[in-house]
mmCIF file of C-alpha atoms in Angstrom:
data_model
loop_
_atom_site.group_PDB
_atom_site.id
_atom_site.type_symbol
_atom_site.label_atom_id
_atom_site.label_comp_id
_atom_site.label_asym_id
_atom_site.label_seq_id
_atom_site.Cartn_x
_atom_site.Cartn_y
_atom_site.Cartn_z
ATOM 1 C CA MET A 148 -3.522 23.098 -4.113
ATOM 2 C CA PHE A 149 -1.364 21.802 -1.270
ATOM 3 C CA SER A 150 -2.587 24.520 1.121
ATOM 4 C CA SER A 151 -6.217 23.477 0.642
ATOM 5 C CA VAL A 152 -5.322 19.810 1.092
ATOM 6 C CA ALA A 153 -3.334 20.668 4.225
ATOM 7 C CA HIS A 154 -6.384 22.418 5.660
ATOM 8 C CA LEU A 155 -8.477 19.293 5.105
ATOM 9 C CA ALA A 156 -5.757 17.060 6.543
ATOM 10 C CA ARG A 157 -5.876 18.693 9.967
ATOM 11 C CA ALA A 158 -9.323 17.203 10.572
ATOM 12 C CA ASN A 159 -8.461 13.907 8.876
ATOM 13 C CA PRO A 160 -9.384 10.868 10.986
ATOM 14 C CA PHE A 161 -6.141 9.207 9.821
ATOM 15 C CA ASN A 162 -4.062 12.037 11.277
ATOM 16 C CA ALA A 163 -3.055 10.249 14.508
ATOM 17 C CA PRO A 164 -6.704 9.817 15.527
ATOM 18 C CA HIS A 165 -6.217 8.930 19.193
ATOM 19 C CA LEU A 166 -3.839 11.799 19.829
ATOM 20 C CA GLN A 167 -6.208 14.070 17.899
ATOM 21 C CA LEU A 168 -9.167 12.979 20.032
ATOM 22 C CA VAL A 169 -7.274 13.697 23.238
ATOM 23 C CA HIS A 170 -6.088 17.017 21.865
ATOM 24 C CA ASP A 171 -9.657 18.006 20.981
ATOM 25 C CA GLY A 172 -10.972 16.966 24.407
ATOM 26 C CA LEU A 173 -12.989 14.019 23.054
ATOM 27 C CA ALA A 174 -11.340 11.248 25.012
ATOM 28 C CA GLY A 175 -13.668 11.633 27.951
ATOM 29 C CA PRO A 176 -13.278 13.232 31.383
ATOM 30 C CA ARG A 177 -10.457 12.104 33.596
ATOM 31 C CA SER A 178 -9.847 13.283 37.107
ATOM 32 C CA SER A 179 -6.420 14.446 38.132
ATOM 33 C CA PRO A 180 -5.066 16.154 41.200
ATOM 34 C CA ALA A 181 -3.262 18.614 38.973
ATOM 35 C CA GLY A 182 -6.426 20.073 37.429
ATOM 36 C CA PRO A 183 -10.126 20.725 38.030
ATOM 37 C CA PRO A 184 -12.513 17.733 38.021
ATOM 38 C CA GLY A 185 -13.752 16.605 34.606
ATOM 39 C CA GLN A 186 -11.012 18.424 32.650
ATOM 40 C CA PRO A 187 -9.624 16.182 29.850
ATOM 41 C CA GLN A 188 -6.030 15.141 30.534
ATOM 42 C CA ARG A 189 -3.442 13.427 28.398
ATOM 43 C CA SER A 190 -2.085 10.190 29.771
ATOM 44 C CA ARG A 191 1.560 10.283 30.764
ATOM 45 C CA LYS A 192 2.578 8.058 27.834
ATOM 46 C CA LEU A 193 0.699 10.097 25.257
ATOM 47 C CA ALA A 194 2.084 13.323 26.639
ATOM 48 C CA ALA A 195 5.602 11.911 26.526
ATOM 49 C CA ALA A 196 5.067 10.714 22.946
ATOM 50 C CA ALA A 197 3.792 14.149 21.930
ATOM 51 C CA VAL A 198 6.880 15.799 23.398
ATOM 52 C CA GLU A 199 9.387 13.310 21.971
ATOM 53 C CA GLU A 200 7.909 13.109 18.455
ATOM 54 C CA GLN A 201 8.969 16.278 16.666
ATOM 55 C CA TYR A 202 7.796 16.165 13.063
ATOM 56 C CA SER A 203 9.498 18.056 10.247
ATOM 57 C CA CYS A 204 6.158 19.082 8.701
ATOM 58 C CA ASP A 205 2.407 18.881 9.174
ATOM 59 C CA TYR A 206 0.408 15.889 8.012
ATOM 60 C CA GLY A 207 -1.081 16.719 4.609
ATOM 61 C CA SER A 208 1.202 19.691 3.922
ATOM 62 C CA GLY A 209 2.940 20.248 0.593
ATOM 63 C CA ARG A 210 6.274 19.166 2.074
ATOM 64 C CA PHE A 211 4.638 15.999 3.413
ATOM 65 C CA PHE A 212 3.300 14.976 -0.013
ATOM 66 C CA ILE A 213 6.562 15.831 -1.794
ATOM 67 C CA LEU A 214 8.657 13.763 0.620
ATOM 68 C CA CYS A 215 6.161 10.898 0.375
ATOM 69 C CA GLY A 216 6.654 11.049 -3.399
ATOM 70 C CA LEU A 217 10.428 10.959 -2.867
ATOM 71 C CA GLY A 218 9.967 7.917 -0.650
ATOM 72 C CA GLY A 219 8.020 6.285 -3.466
ATOM 73 C CA ILE A 220 10.813 7.014 -5.961
ATOM 74 C CA ILE A 221 13.428 5.453 -3.688
ATOM 75 C CA SER A 222 11.347 2.433 -2.688
ATOM 76 C CA CYS A 223 10.039 1.506 -6.150
ATOM 77 C CA GLY A 224 13.027 2.506 -8.286
ATOM 78 C CA THR A 225 15.633 0.638 -6.240
ATOM 79 C CA THR A 226 13.647 -2.530 -5.525
ATOM 80 C CA HIS A 227 12.419 -3.112 -9.079
ATOM 81 C CA THR A 228 15.934 -2.520 -10.441
ATOM 82 C CA ALA A 229 17.458 -4.938 -7.927
ATOM 83 C CA LEU A 230 15.034 -7.648 -9.081
ATOM 84 C CA VAL A 231 15.617 -7.157 -12.838
ATOM 85 C CA PRO A 232 17.195 -10.655 -13.293
ATOM 86 C CA LEU A 233 14.161 -12.385 -11.775
ATOM 87 C CA ASP A 234 11.789 -10.135 -13.721
ATOM 88 C CA LEU A 235 13.635 -10.920 -16.963
ATOM 89 C CA VAL A 236 13.332 -14.676 -16.450
ATOM 90 C CA LYS A 237 9.667 -14.328 -15.456
ATOM 91 C CA CYS A 238 8.895 -12.340 -18.638
ATOM 92 C CA ARG A 239 10.647 -14.894 -20.835
ATOM 93 C CA MET A 240 8.739 -17.752 -19.182
ATOM 94 C CA GLN A 241 5.505 -15.945 -20.034
ATOM 95 C CA VAL A 242 6.277 -15.230 -23.694
ATOM 96 C CA ASP A 243 8.163 -18.470 -24.511
ATOM 97 C CA PRO A 244 7.146 -21.220 -22.041
ATOM 98 C CA GLN A 245 8.474 -23.961 -24.335
ATOM 99 C CA LYS A 246 12.017 -22.655 -24.079
ATOM 100 C CA TYR A 247 11.981 -21.353 -20.502
ATOM 101 C CA LYS A 248 10.300 -24.220 -18.658
ATOM 102 C CA GLY A 249 10.706 -22.964 -15.087
ATOM 103 C CA ILE A 250 12.428 -20.395 -12.959
ATOM 104 C CA PHE A 251 15.678 -22.346 -12.504
ATOM 105 C CA ASN A 252 15.716 -23.542 -16.101
ATOM 106 C CA GLY A 253 15.058 -19.963 -17.188
ATOM 107 C CA PHE A 254 18.108 -18.688 -15.328
ATOM 108 C CA SER A 255 20.218 -21.512 -16.739
ATOM 109 C CA VAL A 256 19.179 -20.857 -20.359
ATOM 110 C CA THR A 257 19.634 -17.080 -19.985
ATOM 111 C CA LEU A 258 23.117 -17.450 -18.491
ATOM 112 C CA LYS A 259 24.116 -19.889 -21.233
ATOM 113 C CA GLU A 260 22.923 -17.592 -24.042
ATOM 114 C CA ASP A 261 23.611 -14.091 -22.703
ATOM 115 C CA GLY A 262 26.082 -14.537 -19.843
ATOM 116 C CA VAL A 263 25.865 -12.797 -16.492
ATOM 117 C CA ARG A 264 25.454 -9.377 -18.128
ATOM 118 C CA GLY A 265 22.367 -10.653 -19.905
ATOM 119 C CA LEU A 266 20.542 -10.881 -16.573
ATOM 120 C CA ALA A 267 20.758 -7.087 -16.234
ATOM 121 C CA LYS A 268 19.015 -6.344 -19.536
ATOM 122 C CA GLY A 269 16.385 -3.641 -19.154
ATOM 123 C CA TRP A 270 17.727 -2.161 -15.917
ATOM 124 C CA ALA A 271 17.653 1.452 -17.196
ATOM 125 C CA PRO A 272 13.975 1.593 -18.299
ATOM 126 C CA THR A 273 13.105 -0.366 -15.155
ATOM 127 C CA PHE A 274 14.772 2.179 -12.881
ATOM 128 C CA ILE A 275 13.347 5.234 -14.659
ATOM 129 C CA GLY A 276 9.858 3.805 -15.193
ATOM 130 C CA TYR A 277 9.328 2.468 -11.704
ATOM 131 C CA SER A 278 10.819 5.550 -10.086
ATOM 132 C CA LEU A 279 8.176 7.641 -11.872
ATOM 133 C CA GLN A 280 5.531 5.109 -10.940
ATOM 134 C CA GLY A 281 6.604 5.179 -7.281
ATOM 135 C CA LEU A 282 6.427 8.971 -7.228
ATOM 136 C CA CYS A 283 2.797 8.908 -8.368
ATOM 137 C CA LYS A 284 1.764 5.724 -6.557
ATOM 138 C CA PHE A 285 2.815 6.718 -3.040
ATOM 139 C CA GLY A 286 2.574 10.489 -3.393
ATOM 140 C CA PHE A 287 -0.913 10.527 -4.910
ATOM 141 C CA TYR A 288 -2.102 7.791 -2.538
ATOM 142 C CA GLU A 289 -1.465 10.100 0.404
ATOM 143 C CA VAL A 290 -3.226 12.956 -1.423
ATOM 144 C CA PHE A 291 -6.309 10.923 -2.347
ATOM 145 C CA LYS A 292 -6.434 9.345 1.105
ATOM 146 C CA VAL A 293 -6.741 12.797 2.670
ATOM 147 C CA LEU A 294 -9.245 14.052 0.085
ATOM 148 C CA TYR A 295 -11.537 11.035 0.186
ATOM 149 C CA SER A 296 -11.492 10.713 3.971
ATOM 150 C CA ASN A 297 -12.568 14.319 4.347
ATOM 151 C CA MET A 298 -15.279 13.874 1.732
ATOM 152 C CA LEU A 299 -16.641 10.988 3.816
ATOM 153 C CA GLY A 300 -16.285 12.674 7.195
ATOM 154 C CA GLU A 301 -14.557 11.331 10.292
ATOM 155 C CA GLU A 302 -17.077 8.618 11.222
ATOM 156 C CA ASN A 303 -17.687 7.261 7.709
ATOM 157 C CA ALA A 304 -13.974 7.375 6.917
ATOM 158 C CA TYR A 305 -13.402 5.027 9.851
ATOM 159 C CA LEU A 306 -16.342 2.729 9.073
ATOM 160 C CA TRP A 307 -15.509 2.552 5.352
ATOM 161 C CA ARG A 308 -11.730 2.703 5.693
ATOM 162 C CA THR A 309 -11.079 -0.394 3.551
ATOM 163 C CA SER A 310 -13.107 1.103 0.694
ATOM 164 C CA LEU A 311 -11.246 4.370 1.218
ATOM 165 C CA TYR A 312 -7.871 2.590 0.903
ATOM 166 C CA LEU A 313 -9.081 0.840 -2.271
ATOM 167 C CA ALA A 314 -10.381 4.044 -3.872
ATOM 168 C CA ALA A 315 -7.307 6.141 -2.984
ATOM 169 C CA SER A 316 -4.850 3.517 -4.248
ATOM 170 C CA ALA A 317 -6.809 2.919 -7.485
ATOM 171 C CA SER A 318 -6.900 6.651 -8.203
ATOM 172 C CA ALA A 319 -3.160 6.992 -7.585
ATOM 173 C CA GLU A 320 -2.272 3.980 -9.730
ATOM 174 C CA PHE A 321 -4.292 5.294 -12.684
ATOM 175 C CA PHE A 322 -1.826 8.178 -13.022
ATOM 176 C CA ALA A 323 1.187 6.099 -11.997
ATOM 177 C CA ASP A 324 0.668 3.698 -14.917
ATOM 178 C CA ILE A 325 0.557 6.534 -17.439
ATOM 179 C CA ALA A 326 4.002 7.520 -16.181
ATOM 180 C CA LEU A 327 5.233 3.906 -16.222
ATOM 181 C CA ALA A 328 3.882 2.693 -19.595
ATOM 182 C CA PRO A 329 6.627 3.973 -21.982
ATOM 183 C CA MET A 330 9.489 2.529 -19.932
ATOM 184 C CA GLU A 331 7.621 -0.733 -19.252
ATOM 185 C CA ALA A 332 7.080 -1.258 -22.995
ATOM 186 C CA THR A 333 10.754 -0.561 -23.676
ATOM 187 C CA LYS A 334 11.907 -2.875 -20.893
ATOM 188 C CA VAL A 335 9.794 -5.806 -22.103
ATOM 189 C CA ARG A 336 10.975 -5.331 -25.689
ATOM 190 C CA ILE A 337 14.634 -5.437 -24.565
ATOM 191 C CA GLN A 338 14.138 -8.454 -22.295
ATOM 192 C CA THR A 339 11.968 -10.665 -24.489
ATOM 193 C CA GLN A 340 13.243 -10.027 -28.026
ATOM 194 C CA PRO A 341 16.872 -11.172 -28.301
ATOM 195 C CA GLY A 342 18.790 -9.082 -30.806
ATOM 196 C CA TYR A 343 16.240 -6.259 -30.915
ATOM 197 C CA ALA A 344 18.192 -3.871 -28.665
ATOM 198 C CA ASN A 345 20.363 -4.113 -25.575
ATOM 199 C CA THR A 346 19.972 -0.619 -24.110
ATOM 200 C CA LEU A 347 17.320 2.027 -23.578
ATOM 201 C CA ARG A 348 19.137 4.384 -25.977
ATOM 202 C CA ASP A 349 18.896 1.797 -28.748
ATOM 203 C CA ALA A 350 15.398 0.477 -28.058
ATOM 204 C CA ALA A 351 13.353 3.660 -27.547
ATOM 205 C CA PRO A 352 14.247 5.406 -30.863
ATOM 206 C CA LYS A 353 13.810 2.134 -32.752
ATOM 207 C CA MET A 354 10.346 1.554 -31.264
ATOM 208 C CA TYR A 355 9.285 5.130 -32.035
ATOM 209 C CA LYS A 356 10.505 4.829 -35.631
ATOM 210 C CA GLU A 357 8.581 1.575 -36.168
ATOM 211 C CA GLU A 358 5.269 2.323 -34.425
ATOM 212 C CA GLY A 359 5.312 5.927 -33.202
ATOM 213 C CA LEU A 360 3.925 6.825 -29.751
ATOM 214 C CA LYS A 361 1.576 3.839 -29.960
ATOM 215 C CA ALA A 362 4.536 1.574 -29.235
ATOM 216 C CA PHE A 363 4.892 3.119 -25.775
ATOM 217 C CA TYR A 364 1.228 3.382 -24.801
ATOM 218 C CA LYS A 365 -0.488 0.406 -26.454
ATOM 219 C CA GLY A 366 0.067 -1.537 -23.242
ATOM 220 C CA VAL A 367 -1.406 1.084 -20.895
ATOM 221 C CA ALA A 368 -4.892 -0.515 -20.764
ATOM 222 C CA PRO A 369 -3.621 -3.995 -19.803
ATOM 223 C CA LEU A 370 -1.162 -2.221 -17.499
ATOM 224 C CA TRP A 371 -4.148 -0.692 -15.710
ATOM 225 C CA MET A 372 -5.698 -4.180 -15.611
ATOM 226 C CA ARG A 373 -2.550 -5.498 -13.929
ATOM 227 C CA GLN A 374 -1.439 -2.630 -11.737
ATOM 228 C CA ILE A 375 -4.711 -1.176 -10.417
ATOM 229 C CA PRO A 376 -5.899 -4.453 -8.796
ATOM 230 C CA TYR A 377 -2.304 -5.029 -7.654
ATOM 231 C CA THR A 378 -2.049 -1.614 -6.022
ATOM 232 C CA MET A 379 -5.516 -1.790 -4.477
ATOM 233 C CA MET A 380 -4.515 -5.062 -2.826
ATOM 234 C CA LYS A 381 -1.072 -3.707 -1.949
ATOM 235 C CA PHE A 382 -2.372 -0.716 -0.015
ATOM 236 C CA ALA A 383 -5.656 -2.018 1.412
ATOM 237 C CA CYS A 384 -4.223 -5.364 2.494
ATOM 238 C CA PHE A 385 -1.155 -3.670 3.959
ATOM 239 C CA GLU A 386 -3.168 -1.104 5.933
ATOM 240 C CA ARG A 387 -5.557 -3.700 7.369
ATOM 241 C CA THR A 388 -2.732 -6.189 8.060
ATOM 242 C CA VAL A 389 -0.813 -3.560 10.025
ATOM 243 C CA GLU A 390 -3.980 -2.848 11.974
ATOM 244 C CA ALA A 391 -4.489 -6.570 12.680
ATOM 245 C CA LEU A 392 -0.849 -7.169 13.674
ATOM 246 C CA TYR A 393 -0.894 -4.402 16.273
ATOM 247 C CA LYS A 394 -4.275 -5.577 17.545
ATOM 248 C CA PHE A 395 -3.728 -9.347 17.715
ATOM 249 C CA VAL A 396 -0.006 -10.142 17.368
ATOM 250 C CA VAL A 397 2.242 -7.370 18.685
ATOM 251 C CA PRO A 398 2.182 -7.657 22.506
ATOM 252 C CA LYS A 399 2.245 -3.902 23.140
ATOM 253 C CA PRO A 400 0.685 -0.739 21.655
ATOM 254 C CA ARG A 401 2.348 0.866 18.647
ATOM 255 C CA SER A 402 3.167 3.961 20.709
ATOM 256 C CA GLU A 403 5.362 1.800 22.955
ATOM 257 C CA CYS A 404 7.183 0.096 20.054
ATOM 258 C CA SER A 405 10.594 1.351 19.007
ATOM 259 C CA LYS A 406 11.169 2.542 15.440
ATOM 260 C CA PRO A 407 12.938 -0.728 14.441
ATOM 261 C CA GLU A 408 10.021 -2.734 15.886
ATOM 262 C CA GLN A 409 7.532 -0.646 13.929
ATOM 263 C CA LEU A 410 9.549 -1.121 10.734
ATOM 264 C CA LEU A 411 9.602 -4.893 11.318
ATOM 265 C CA VAL A 412 5.788 -4.866 11.498
ATOM 266 C CA THR A 413 5.807 -2.848 8.265
ATOM 267 C CA PHE A 414 8.006 -5.459 6.538
ATOM 268 C CA VAL A 415 5.848 -8.421 7.651
ATOM 269 C CA ALA A 416 2.614 -6.689 6.620
ATOM 270 C CA GLY A 417 4.198 -5.757 3.288
ATOM 271 C CA TYR A 418 5.174 -9.357 2.524
ATOM 272 C CA ILE A 419 1.703 -10.664 3.332
ATOM 273 C CA ALA A 420 0.175 -8.007 1.088
ATOM 274 C CA GLY A 421 2.688 -8.825 -1.651
ATOM 275 C CA VAL A 422 1.635 -12.473 -1.920
ATOM 276 C CA PHE A 423 -1.980 -11.462 -2.538
ATOM 277 C CA CYS A 424 -0.837 -8.736 -4.956
ATOM 278 C CA ALA A 425 1.022 -11.274 -7.097
ATOM 279 C CA ILE A 426 -1.984 -13.580 -7.376
ATOM 280 C CA VAL A 427 -4.594 -10.969 -8.327
ATOM 281 C CA SER A 428 -2.402 -9.224 -10.901
ATOM 282 C CA HIS A 429 -0.616 -12.158 -12.560
ATOM 283 C CA PRO A 430 -3.034 -12.866 -15.468
ATOM 284 C CA ALA A 431 -2.848 -9.247 -16.646
ATOM 285 C CA ASP A 432 0.940 -9.281 -16.181
ATOM 286 C CA SER A 433 1.172 -12.231 -18.585
ATOM 287 C CA VAL A 434 -0.911 -10.356 -21.168
ATOM 288 C CA VAL A 435 1.277 -7.228 -20.849
ATOM 289 C CA SER A 436 4.485 -9.228 -21.327
ATOM 290 C CA VAL A 437 3.236 -10.907 -24.522
ATOM 291 C CA LEU A 438 1.563 -7.745 -25.854
ATOM 292 C CA ASN A 439 4.684 -5.592 -25.558
ATOM 293 C CA LYS A 440 6.733 -8.247 -27.356
ATOM 294 C CA GLU A 441 4.436 -8.573 -30.362
ATOM 295 C CA LYS A 442 3.476 -6.028 -33.006
ATOM 296 C CA GLY A 443 -0.134 -5.506 -34.016
ATOM 297 C CA SER A 444 -1.734 -7.698 -31.330
ATOM 298 C CA SER A 445 -4.509 -6.536 -29.007
ATOM 299 C CA ALA A 446 -4.959 -7.434 -25.344
ATOM 300 C CA SER A 447 -8.091 -9.502 -26.099
ATOM 301 C CA GLN A 448 -6.290 -11.468 -28.834
ATOM 302 C CA VAL A 449 -3.367 -12.253 -26.525
ATOM 303 C CA LEU A 450 -5.697 -13.269 -23.698
ATOM 304 C CA GLN A 451 -7.659 -15.585 -25.997
ATOM 305 C CA ARG A 452 -4.487 -17.201 -27.316
ATOM 306 C CA LEU A 453 -2.932 -17.753 -23.885
ATOM 307 C CA GLY A 454 -6.062 -19.267 -22.357
ATOM 308 C CA PHE A 455 -6.727 -19.831 -18.654
ATOM 309 C CA LYS A 456 -3.684 -22.048 -18.082
ATOM 310 C CA GLY A 457 -1.327 -19.825 -20.051
ATOM 311 C CA VAL A 458 -1.987 -16.649 -18.063
ATOM 312 C CA TRP A 459 -0.797 -18.375 -14.860
ATOM 313 C CA LYS A 460 2.633 -19.333 -16.236
ATOM 314 C CA GLY A 461 5.427 -17.948 -14.046
ATOM 315 C CA LEU A 462 3.177 -17.407 -10.997
ATOM 316 C CA PHE A 463 5.648 -18.967 -8.536
ATOM 317 C CA ALA A 464 8.451 -16.664 -9.700
ATOM 318 C CA ARG A 465 6.110 -13.694 -9.489
ATOM 319 C CA ILE A 466 5.021 -14.554 -5.926
ATOM 320 C CA ILE A 467 8.663 -14.681 -4.821
ATOM 321 C CA MET A 468 9.446 -11.453 -6.653
ATOM 322 C CA ILE A 469 6.344 -9.473 -5.677
ATOM 323 C CA GLY A 470 6.280 -10.698 -2.064
ATOM 324 C CA THR A 471 9.875 -9.618 -1.535
ATOM 325 C CA LEU A 472 9.377 -6.483 -3.628
ATOM 326 C CA THR A 473 6.296 -5.285 -1.755
ATOM 327 C CA ALA A 474 7.806 -5.971 1.669
ATOM 328 C CA LEU A 475 10.979 -4.065 0.772
ATOM 329 C CA GLN A 476 9.022 -1.188 -0.769
ATOM 330 C CA TRP A 477 6.910 -0.656 2.345
ATOM 331 C CA PHE A 478 9.997 -1.020 4.559
ATOM 332 C CA ILE A 479 11.971 1.541 2.540
ATOM 333 C CA TYR A 480 9.003 3.902 2.238
ATOM 334 C CA ASP A 481 8.371 3.821 5.987
ATOM 335 C CA SER A 482 12.112 4.223 6.647
ATOM 336 C CA VAL A 483 12.153 7.362 4.484
ATOM 337 C CA LYS A 484 9.283 8.729 6.576
ATOM 338 C CA VAL A 485 11.252 7.993 9.742
ATOM 339 C CA TYR A 486 14.419 9.583 8.326
ATOM 340 C CA PHE A 487 12.658 12.807 7.321
ATOM 341 C CA ARG A 488 10.588 12.790 10.541
ATOM 342 C CA LEU A 489 7.283 12.741 8.680
ATOM 343 C CA PRO A 490 4.003 12.113 10.531
ATOM 344 C CA ARG A 491 3.269 8.379 10.601
ATOM 345 C CA PRO A 492 -0.253 8.030 11.987
ATOM 346 C CA PRO A 493 -1.034 4.862 13.935
ATOM 347 C CA PRO A 494 -3.794 2.492 12.777
ATOM 348 C CA PRO A 495 -7.122 4.350 12.942
ATOM 349 C CA GLU A 496 -9.255 4.086 16.050
ATOM 350 C CA MET A 497 -12.998 4.552 16.323
ATOM 351 C CA PRO A 498 -13.862 8.256 16.731
ATOM 352 C CA GLU A 499 -15.256 9.189 20.140
ATOM 353 C CA SER A 500 -18.430 10.564 18.549
ATOM 354 C CA LEU A 501 -19.106 7.167 16.956
ATOM 355 C CA LYS A 502 -18.456 5.406 20.246
ATOM 356 C CA LYS A 503 -21.106 7.587 21.888
ATOM 357 C CA LYS A 504 -23.606 6.826 19.113
ATOM 358 C CA LEU A 505 -23.003 3.114 19.542
ATOM 359 C CA GLY A 506 -23.244 3.355 23.329
ATOM 360 C CA LEU A 507 -19.650 2.262 23.857
ATOM 361 C CA THR A 508 -18.857 5.139 26.222
ATOM 362 C CA GLN A 509 -20.657 6.471 29.269
#
């Protein structure tokens, strides 16, 4: 499987497109005293970048996808676990707004009832569940991005790149949520039902005994409703924000930016994407929290009972959590790519063939 994907990836327009165009002799004729007239030449900066940048694997290879999946495990597993206290308070605000009236009041009530240790409830299913989700989310996103871009062709992949990001991320998240659902259900049960269970080892067997496998997967449909729009926004908004930052904000080309400067751009773009992610996915998140707490309820029944106002409870806490979460996830994921020397293509540029069709080149 990976060998066929790797073959497609070599012609992928997202595989360092400008360098690829120069390499293929599509960047246009340039005269140079060192070679015959009209022979394509690399600029000095691009040549230097090509020499300095030694990748550990090819873009789209099996090793590339595996290490991207590892980056997803590290970025999602660690960040979601670190934010368990905020997530716990947010969940309790959603399922019992009369008792937990706001984010600060929620922390105060939780500390008074459960102590400091109570804020860490659900850390184990959070770490396991979101590590599995990160593996599928980031790993499969890279796979689907390569597959879909090659199905479209170089020119259409560039013209329809936002749709490509949306389709690749939605496809990846579909599988990621199947991996996440059992641990998400367990986590919510631990966090929102005091006295039910305090650990994963206690909660999971008890849930299976009471409801069977349905207990772990009854929330997968609303999870798709929450996570697929969230992930589509997370990836598409991030990709286009990075593109816009390098085009309009960063005062020099990406190739001239140092690794720390590039990672700073990644963090800023991730936070901007995270704010939009929180807004589009919050109503479904409220439904999931209530649904996993209650027995025998359906998503439509919960949605009807909460109403329009009820599904937006805890939005401020979620914006803080998801904005920070998304920024850190992209930062960590990109840092893993840097550490393992994986190909990190720059924002896509218009293919030379399309420029000629549009009369943008002579």
